[in-house]
Tab-separated table of C-alpha atoms and ligand atoms in Angstrom:
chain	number	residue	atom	x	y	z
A	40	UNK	CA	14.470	24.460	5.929
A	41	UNK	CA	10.777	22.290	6.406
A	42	UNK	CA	7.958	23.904	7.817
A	43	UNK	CA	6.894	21.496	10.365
A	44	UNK	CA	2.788	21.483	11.676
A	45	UNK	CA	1.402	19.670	14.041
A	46	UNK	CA	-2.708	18.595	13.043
A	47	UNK	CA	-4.187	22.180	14.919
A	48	UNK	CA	-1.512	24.065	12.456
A	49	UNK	CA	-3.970	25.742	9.967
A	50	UNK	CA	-1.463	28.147	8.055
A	51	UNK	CA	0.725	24.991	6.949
A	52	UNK	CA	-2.333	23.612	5.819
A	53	UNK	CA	-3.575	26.791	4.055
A	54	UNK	CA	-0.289	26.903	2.034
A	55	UNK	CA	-0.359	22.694	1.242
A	56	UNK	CA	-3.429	23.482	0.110
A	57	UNK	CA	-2.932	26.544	-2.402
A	58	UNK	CA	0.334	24.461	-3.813
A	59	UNK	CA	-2.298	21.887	-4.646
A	60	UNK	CA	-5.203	24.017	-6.016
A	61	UNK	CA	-2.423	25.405	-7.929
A	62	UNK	CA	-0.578	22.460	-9.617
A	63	UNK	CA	-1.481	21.283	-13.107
A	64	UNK	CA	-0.393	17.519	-11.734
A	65	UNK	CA	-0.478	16.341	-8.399
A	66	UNK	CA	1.246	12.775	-7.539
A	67	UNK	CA	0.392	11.017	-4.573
A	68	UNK	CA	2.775	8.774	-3.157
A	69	UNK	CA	1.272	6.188	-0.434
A	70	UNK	CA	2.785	3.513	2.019
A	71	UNK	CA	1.185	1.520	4.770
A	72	UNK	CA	0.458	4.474	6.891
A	73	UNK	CA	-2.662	5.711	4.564
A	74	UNK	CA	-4.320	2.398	5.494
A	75	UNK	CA	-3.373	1.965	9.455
A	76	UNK	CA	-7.102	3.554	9.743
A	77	UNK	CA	-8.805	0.753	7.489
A	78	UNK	CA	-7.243	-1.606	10.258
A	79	UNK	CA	-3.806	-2.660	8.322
A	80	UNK	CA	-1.056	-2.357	10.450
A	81	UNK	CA	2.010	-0.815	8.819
A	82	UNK	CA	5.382	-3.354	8.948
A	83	UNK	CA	7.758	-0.770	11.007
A	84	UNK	CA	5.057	0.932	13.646
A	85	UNK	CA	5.482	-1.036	17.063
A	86	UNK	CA	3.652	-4.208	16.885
A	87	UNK	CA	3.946	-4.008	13.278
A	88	UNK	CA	4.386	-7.248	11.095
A	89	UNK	CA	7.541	-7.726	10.862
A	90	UNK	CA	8.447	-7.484	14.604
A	91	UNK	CA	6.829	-10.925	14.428
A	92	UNK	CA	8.114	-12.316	11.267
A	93	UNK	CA	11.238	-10.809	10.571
A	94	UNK	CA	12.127	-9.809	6.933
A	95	UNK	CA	14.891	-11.571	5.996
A	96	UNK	CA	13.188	-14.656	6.338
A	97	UNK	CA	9.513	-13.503	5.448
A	98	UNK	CA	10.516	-10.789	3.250
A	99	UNK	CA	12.222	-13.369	0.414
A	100	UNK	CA	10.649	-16.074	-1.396
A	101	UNK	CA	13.490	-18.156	-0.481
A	102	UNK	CA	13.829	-17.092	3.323
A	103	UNK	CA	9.810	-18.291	3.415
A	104	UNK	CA	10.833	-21.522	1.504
A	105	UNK	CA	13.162	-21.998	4.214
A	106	UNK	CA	10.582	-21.581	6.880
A	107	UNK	CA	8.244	-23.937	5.055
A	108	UNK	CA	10.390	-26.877	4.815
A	109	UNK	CA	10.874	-26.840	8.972
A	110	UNK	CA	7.793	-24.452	10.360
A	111	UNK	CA	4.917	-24.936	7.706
A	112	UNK	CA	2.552	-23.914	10.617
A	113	UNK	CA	4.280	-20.176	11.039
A	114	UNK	CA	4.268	-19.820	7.084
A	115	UNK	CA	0.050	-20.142	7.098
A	116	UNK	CA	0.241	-17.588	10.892
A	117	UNK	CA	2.115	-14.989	8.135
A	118	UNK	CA	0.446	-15.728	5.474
A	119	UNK	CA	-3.039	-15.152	8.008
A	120	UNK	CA	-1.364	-12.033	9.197
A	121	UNK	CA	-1.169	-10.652	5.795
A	122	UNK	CA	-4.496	-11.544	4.216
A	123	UNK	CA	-6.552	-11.225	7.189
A	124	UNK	CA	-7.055	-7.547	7.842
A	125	UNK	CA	-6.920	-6.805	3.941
A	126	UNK	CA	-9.759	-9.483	3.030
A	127	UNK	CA	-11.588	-7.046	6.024
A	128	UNK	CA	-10.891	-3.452	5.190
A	129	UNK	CA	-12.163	-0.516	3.099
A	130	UNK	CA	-11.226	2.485	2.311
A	131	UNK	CA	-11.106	5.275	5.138
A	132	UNK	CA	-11.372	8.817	5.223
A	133	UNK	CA	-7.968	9.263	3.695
A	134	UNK	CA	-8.249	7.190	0.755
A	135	UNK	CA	-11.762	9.113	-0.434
A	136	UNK	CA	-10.282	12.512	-0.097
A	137	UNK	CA	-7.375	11.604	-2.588
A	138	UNK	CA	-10.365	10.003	-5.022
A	139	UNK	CA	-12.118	13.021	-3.805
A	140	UNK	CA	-8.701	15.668	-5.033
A	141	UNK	CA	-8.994	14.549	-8.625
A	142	UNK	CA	-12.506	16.423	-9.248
A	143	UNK	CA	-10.189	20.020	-8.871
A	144	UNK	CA	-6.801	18.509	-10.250
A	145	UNK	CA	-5.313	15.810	-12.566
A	146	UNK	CA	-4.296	13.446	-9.884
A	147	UNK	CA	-2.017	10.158	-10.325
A	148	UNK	CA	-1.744	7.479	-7.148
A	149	UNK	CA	1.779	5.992	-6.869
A	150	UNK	CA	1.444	3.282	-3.852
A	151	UNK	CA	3.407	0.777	-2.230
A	152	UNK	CA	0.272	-0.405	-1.167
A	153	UNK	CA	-0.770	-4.619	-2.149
A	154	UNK	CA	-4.296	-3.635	-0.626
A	155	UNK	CA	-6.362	-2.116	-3.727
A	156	UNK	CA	-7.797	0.256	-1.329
A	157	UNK	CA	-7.414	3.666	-3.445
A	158	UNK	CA	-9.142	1.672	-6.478
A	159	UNK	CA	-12.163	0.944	-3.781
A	160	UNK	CA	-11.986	4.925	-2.838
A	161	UNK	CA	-13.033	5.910	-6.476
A	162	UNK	CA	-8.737	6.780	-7.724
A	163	UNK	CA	-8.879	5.848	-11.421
A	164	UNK	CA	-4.903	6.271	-12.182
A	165	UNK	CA	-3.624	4.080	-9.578
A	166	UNK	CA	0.652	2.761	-10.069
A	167	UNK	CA	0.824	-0.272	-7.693
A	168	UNK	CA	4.608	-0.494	-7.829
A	169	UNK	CA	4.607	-3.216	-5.409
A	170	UNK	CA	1.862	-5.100	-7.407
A	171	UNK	CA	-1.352	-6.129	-5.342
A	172	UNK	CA	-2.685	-9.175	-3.440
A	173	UNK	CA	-5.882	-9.162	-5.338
A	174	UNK	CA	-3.979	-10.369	-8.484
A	175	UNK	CA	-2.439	-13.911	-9.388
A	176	UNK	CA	0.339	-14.145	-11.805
A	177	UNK	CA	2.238	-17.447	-13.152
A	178	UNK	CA	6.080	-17.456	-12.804
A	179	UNK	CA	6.220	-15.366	-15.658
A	180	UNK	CA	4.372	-12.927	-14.091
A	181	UNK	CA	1.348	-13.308	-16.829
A	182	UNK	CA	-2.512	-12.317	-15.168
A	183	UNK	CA	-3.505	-15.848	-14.532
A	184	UNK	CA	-6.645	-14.708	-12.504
A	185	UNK	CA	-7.922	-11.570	-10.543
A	186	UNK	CA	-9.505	-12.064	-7.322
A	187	UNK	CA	-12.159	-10.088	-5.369
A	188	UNK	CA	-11.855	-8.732	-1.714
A	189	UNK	CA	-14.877	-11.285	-1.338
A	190	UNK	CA	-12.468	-14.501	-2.704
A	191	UNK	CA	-9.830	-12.865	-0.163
A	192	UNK	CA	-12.679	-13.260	2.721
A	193	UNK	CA	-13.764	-16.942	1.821
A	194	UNK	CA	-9.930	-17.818	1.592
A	195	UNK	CA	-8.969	-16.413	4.819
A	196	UNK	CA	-12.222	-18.164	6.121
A	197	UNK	CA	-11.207	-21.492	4.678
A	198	UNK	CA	-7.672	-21.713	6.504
A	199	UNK	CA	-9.136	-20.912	9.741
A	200	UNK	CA	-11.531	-23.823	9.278
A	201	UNK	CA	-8.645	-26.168	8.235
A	202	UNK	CA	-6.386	-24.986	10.720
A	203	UNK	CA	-9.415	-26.204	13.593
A	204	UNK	CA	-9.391	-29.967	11.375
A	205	UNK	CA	-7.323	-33.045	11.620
A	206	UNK	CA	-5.122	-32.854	8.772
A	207	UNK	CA	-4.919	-29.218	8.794
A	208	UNK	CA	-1.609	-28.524	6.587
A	209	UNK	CA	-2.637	-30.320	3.402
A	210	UNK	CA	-6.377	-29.264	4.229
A	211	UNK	CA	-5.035	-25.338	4.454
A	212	UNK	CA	-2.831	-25.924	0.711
A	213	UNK	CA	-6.208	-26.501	-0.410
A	214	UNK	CA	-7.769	-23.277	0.790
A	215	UNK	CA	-5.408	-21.373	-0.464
A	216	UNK	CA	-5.533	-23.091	-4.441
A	217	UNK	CA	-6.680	-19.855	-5.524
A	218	UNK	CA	-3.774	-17.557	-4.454
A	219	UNK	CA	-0.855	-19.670	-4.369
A	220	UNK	CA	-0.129	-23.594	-6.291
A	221	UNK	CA	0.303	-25.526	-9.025
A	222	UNK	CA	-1.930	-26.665	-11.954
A	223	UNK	CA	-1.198	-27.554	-15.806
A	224	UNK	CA	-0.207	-24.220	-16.651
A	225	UNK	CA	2.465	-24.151	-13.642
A	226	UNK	CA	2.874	-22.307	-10.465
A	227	UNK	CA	0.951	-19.302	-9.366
A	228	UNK	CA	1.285	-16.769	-6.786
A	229	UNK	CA	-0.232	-13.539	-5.269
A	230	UNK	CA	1.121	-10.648	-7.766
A	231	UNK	CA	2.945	-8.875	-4.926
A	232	UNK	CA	6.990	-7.687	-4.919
A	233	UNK	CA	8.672	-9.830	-1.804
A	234	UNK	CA	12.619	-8.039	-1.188
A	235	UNK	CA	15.062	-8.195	-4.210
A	236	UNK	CA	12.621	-9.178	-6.232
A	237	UNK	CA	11.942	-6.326	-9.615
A	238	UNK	CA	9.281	-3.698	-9.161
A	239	UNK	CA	6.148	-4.447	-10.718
A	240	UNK	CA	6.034	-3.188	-14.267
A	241	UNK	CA	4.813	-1.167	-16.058
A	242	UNK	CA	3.434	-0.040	-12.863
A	243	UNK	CA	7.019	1.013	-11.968
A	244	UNK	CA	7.971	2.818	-15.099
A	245	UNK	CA	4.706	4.973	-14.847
A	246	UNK	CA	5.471	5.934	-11.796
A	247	UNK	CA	9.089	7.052	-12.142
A	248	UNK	CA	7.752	9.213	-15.104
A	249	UNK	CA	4.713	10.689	-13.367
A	250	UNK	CA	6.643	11.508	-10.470
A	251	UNK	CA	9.396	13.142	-12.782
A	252	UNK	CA	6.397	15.905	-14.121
A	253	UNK	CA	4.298	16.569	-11.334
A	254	UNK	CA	4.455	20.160	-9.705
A	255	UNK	CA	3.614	18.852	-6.440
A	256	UNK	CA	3.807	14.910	-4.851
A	257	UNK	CA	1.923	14.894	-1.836
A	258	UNK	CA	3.753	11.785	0.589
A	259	UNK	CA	0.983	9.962	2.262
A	260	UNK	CA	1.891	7.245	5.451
A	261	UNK	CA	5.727	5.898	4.286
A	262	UNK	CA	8.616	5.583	5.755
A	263	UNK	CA	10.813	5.684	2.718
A	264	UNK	CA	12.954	2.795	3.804
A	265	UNK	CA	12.014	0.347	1.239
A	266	UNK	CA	14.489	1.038	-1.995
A	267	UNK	CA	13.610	1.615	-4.874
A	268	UNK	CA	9.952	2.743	-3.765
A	269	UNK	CA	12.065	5.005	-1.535
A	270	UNK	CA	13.619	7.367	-4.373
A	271	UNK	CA	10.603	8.599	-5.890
A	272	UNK	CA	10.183	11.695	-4.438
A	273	UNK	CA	13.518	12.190	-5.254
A	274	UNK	CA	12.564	12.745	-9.238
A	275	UNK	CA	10.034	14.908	-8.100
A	276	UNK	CA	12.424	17.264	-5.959
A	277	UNK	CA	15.087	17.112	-9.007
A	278	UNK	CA	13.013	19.245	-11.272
A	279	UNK	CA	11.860	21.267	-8.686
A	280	UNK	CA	8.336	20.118	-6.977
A	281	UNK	CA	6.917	20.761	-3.905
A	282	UNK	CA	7.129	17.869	-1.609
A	283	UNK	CA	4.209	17.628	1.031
A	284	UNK	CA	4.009	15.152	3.460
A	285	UNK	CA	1.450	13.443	5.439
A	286	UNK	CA	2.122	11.690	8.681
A	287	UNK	CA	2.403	11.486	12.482
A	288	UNK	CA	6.218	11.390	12.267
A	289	UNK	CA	7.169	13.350	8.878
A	290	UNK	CA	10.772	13.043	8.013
A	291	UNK	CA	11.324	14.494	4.815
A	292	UNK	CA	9.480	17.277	2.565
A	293	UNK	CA	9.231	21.186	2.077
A	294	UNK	CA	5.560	20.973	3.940
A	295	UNK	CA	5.380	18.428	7.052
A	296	UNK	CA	1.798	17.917	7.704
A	297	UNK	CA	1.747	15.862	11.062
A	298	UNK	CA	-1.035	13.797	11.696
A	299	UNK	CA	-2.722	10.768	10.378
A	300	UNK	CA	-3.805	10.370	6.758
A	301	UNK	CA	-7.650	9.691	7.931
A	302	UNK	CA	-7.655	13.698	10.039
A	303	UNK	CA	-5.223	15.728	7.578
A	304	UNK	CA	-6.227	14.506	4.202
A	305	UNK	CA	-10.131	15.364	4.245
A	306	UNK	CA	-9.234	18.766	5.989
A	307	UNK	CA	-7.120	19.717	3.282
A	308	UNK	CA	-9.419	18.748	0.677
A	309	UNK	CA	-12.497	20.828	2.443
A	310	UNK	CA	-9.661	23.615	2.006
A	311	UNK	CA	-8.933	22.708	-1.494
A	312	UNK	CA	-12.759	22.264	-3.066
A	313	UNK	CA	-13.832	24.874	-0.752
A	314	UNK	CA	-11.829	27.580	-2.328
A	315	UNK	CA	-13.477	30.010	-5.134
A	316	UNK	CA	-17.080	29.124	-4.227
A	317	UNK	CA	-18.853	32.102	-3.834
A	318	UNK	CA	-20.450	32.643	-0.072
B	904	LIG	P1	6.258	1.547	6.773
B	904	LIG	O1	5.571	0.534	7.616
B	904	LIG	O2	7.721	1.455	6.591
B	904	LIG	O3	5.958	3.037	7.312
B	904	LIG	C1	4.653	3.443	7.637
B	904	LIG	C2	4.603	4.950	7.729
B	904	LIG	O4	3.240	5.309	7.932
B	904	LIG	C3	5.397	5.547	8.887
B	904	LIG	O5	6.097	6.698	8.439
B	904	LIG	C4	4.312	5.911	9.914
B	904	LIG	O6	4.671	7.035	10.714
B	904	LIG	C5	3.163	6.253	8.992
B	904	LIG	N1	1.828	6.119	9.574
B	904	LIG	C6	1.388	5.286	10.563
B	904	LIG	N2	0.071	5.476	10.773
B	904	LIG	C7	-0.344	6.439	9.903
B	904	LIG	C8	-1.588	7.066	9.627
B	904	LIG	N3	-2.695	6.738	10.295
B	904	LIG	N4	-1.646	8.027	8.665
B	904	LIG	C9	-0.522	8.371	7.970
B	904	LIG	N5	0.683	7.814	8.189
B	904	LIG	C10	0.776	6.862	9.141
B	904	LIG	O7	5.483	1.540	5.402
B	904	LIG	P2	6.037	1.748	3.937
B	904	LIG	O8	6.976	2.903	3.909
B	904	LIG	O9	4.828	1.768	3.074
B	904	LIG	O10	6.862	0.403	3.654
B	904	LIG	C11	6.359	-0.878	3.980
B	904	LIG	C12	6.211	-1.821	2.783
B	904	LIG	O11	5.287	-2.835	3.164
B	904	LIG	C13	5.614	-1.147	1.598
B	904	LIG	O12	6.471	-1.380	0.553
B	904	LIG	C14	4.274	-1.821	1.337
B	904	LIG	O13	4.304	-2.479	0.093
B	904	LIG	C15	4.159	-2.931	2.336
B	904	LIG	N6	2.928	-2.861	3.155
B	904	LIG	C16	1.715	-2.701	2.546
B	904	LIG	C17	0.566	-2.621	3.309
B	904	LIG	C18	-0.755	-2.448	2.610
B	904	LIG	O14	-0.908	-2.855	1.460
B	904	LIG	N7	-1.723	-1.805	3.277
B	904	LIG	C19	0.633	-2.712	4.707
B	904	LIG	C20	1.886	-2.894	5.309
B	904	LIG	C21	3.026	-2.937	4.506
């Protein structure tokens, strides 16, 4: 049986909150929905990315190679879509009150997240199981540089200038040299897991092993259709942790907080520090 709250629901809250003050490690699990309110739109929500480029051909390295070869223009519109609004964000309300959590309890940040916002919020244990656009890797998967939100800013300002030029494709493959190409050392890419592609590691590993000891995982913004990402509140529930969830539409957990990361999150960490100081 869940206990289901809506955001005015302060009991739910009360008892989320003494689970947490409580545990002796907290994970937090995160997907798209703890950044909506930095201004990066989750893929599923209505207007989300991928009802304008679907998956199975954006989703796959191949599937975009595809679209490449006859569309180049609607690869550099995704690729836009993508970079644009996390060159522009920062870390909202949500993000600092997890950073905030780990002054009253060990605290370890699973995300699906490619955005580096919880780093940005002040997390220091941070398991970014889909890997992160503000890395570059070689084929390999070897560090081959790591880029600042700023380099993300100038890049997504460079293809908008090609794009406006005469010879905008070969001028945009230029604009983008840092994240994706070729050089001596071979080709490079953003560090981010596309579908059927392996987790990110050891990012992965970490994860599946913090989530398998924590007392309590608190599920932040995700839909939990993405698999594997999907199963790791499952190794928290096998050995007996709380799952409490965070979101407008909570589907699974033994405490549904509904409401968005941004409201819930700092009003349960006002409960959380605010408990045992004297009046
Ligand atoms: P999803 O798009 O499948 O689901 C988003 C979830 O967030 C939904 O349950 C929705 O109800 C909830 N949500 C929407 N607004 C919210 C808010 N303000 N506060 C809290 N919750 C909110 O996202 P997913 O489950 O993370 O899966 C999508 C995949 O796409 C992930 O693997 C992730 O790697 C990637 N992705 C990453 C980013 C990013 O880095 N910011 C953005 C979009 C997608």
């Amino acid at each position: 049986m869940h206990n289901r709250t809506s955001e005015s629901d302060s009991s739910e809250l009360a008892k989320a909150a003494e689970m947490i003050r409580d545990a002796r490690r907290l994970v937090v699990f995160s997907g798209a929905g703890i950044s909506a309110e930095s201004g990066i739109p989750t893929f599923r929500d209505a207007g989300g990315l991928w009802s304008e480029f679907p998956p199975e051909q954006y989703g796959h390295l191949s599937g975009l190679a595809q679209v490449a070869m006859h569309e180049p223009r609607r690869v550099v519109e995704f690729l836009l879509a993508v970079l644009e609004p996390i060159a522009m964000a920062e870390p909202n309300a949500g993000h600092r009150a997890i950073a905030e959590l780990a002054q009253r309890v060990p605290v370890t940040v699973i995300t699906q997240n490619i955005d580096g916002l919880h780093q940005d919020a002040g997390s220091e244990t941070v398991h970014e199981i889909h890997g992160s656009l503000l890395s570059v890797v070689d084929q390999s998967g070897n560090l081959v540089r790591q880029l600042s939100r700023n380099d993300l800013k100038t890049t997504v300002e460079a293809i908008q200038q090609a794009q406006r030029k005469s010879f905008a494709l070969p001028r945009t493959l230029i604009s983008l040299r840092k994240l994706i190409g070729v050089d001596l050392r071979g080709m490079h890419r953003p560090n981010v897991v596309l579908f059927g592609e392996a987790m990110a590691e050891p990012a992965w590993s970490e994860a599946v092993d913090a989530a398998s000891a924590c007392d309590v995982l608190l599920l932040v913004g995700t839909s939990g259709e993405v698999y594997p990402a999907s199963t790791i509140p499952e190794f928290a529930s096998a050995i007996g942790s709380t799952v409490i969830t965070v979101d407008p539409n909570p589907a699974r957990g033994d405490i549904l907080l509904q409401g968005t990361a941004g409201s819930v999150l700092p009003q349960l960490v006002e409960l959380i520090c605010d408990e045992g100081k004297t009046p």
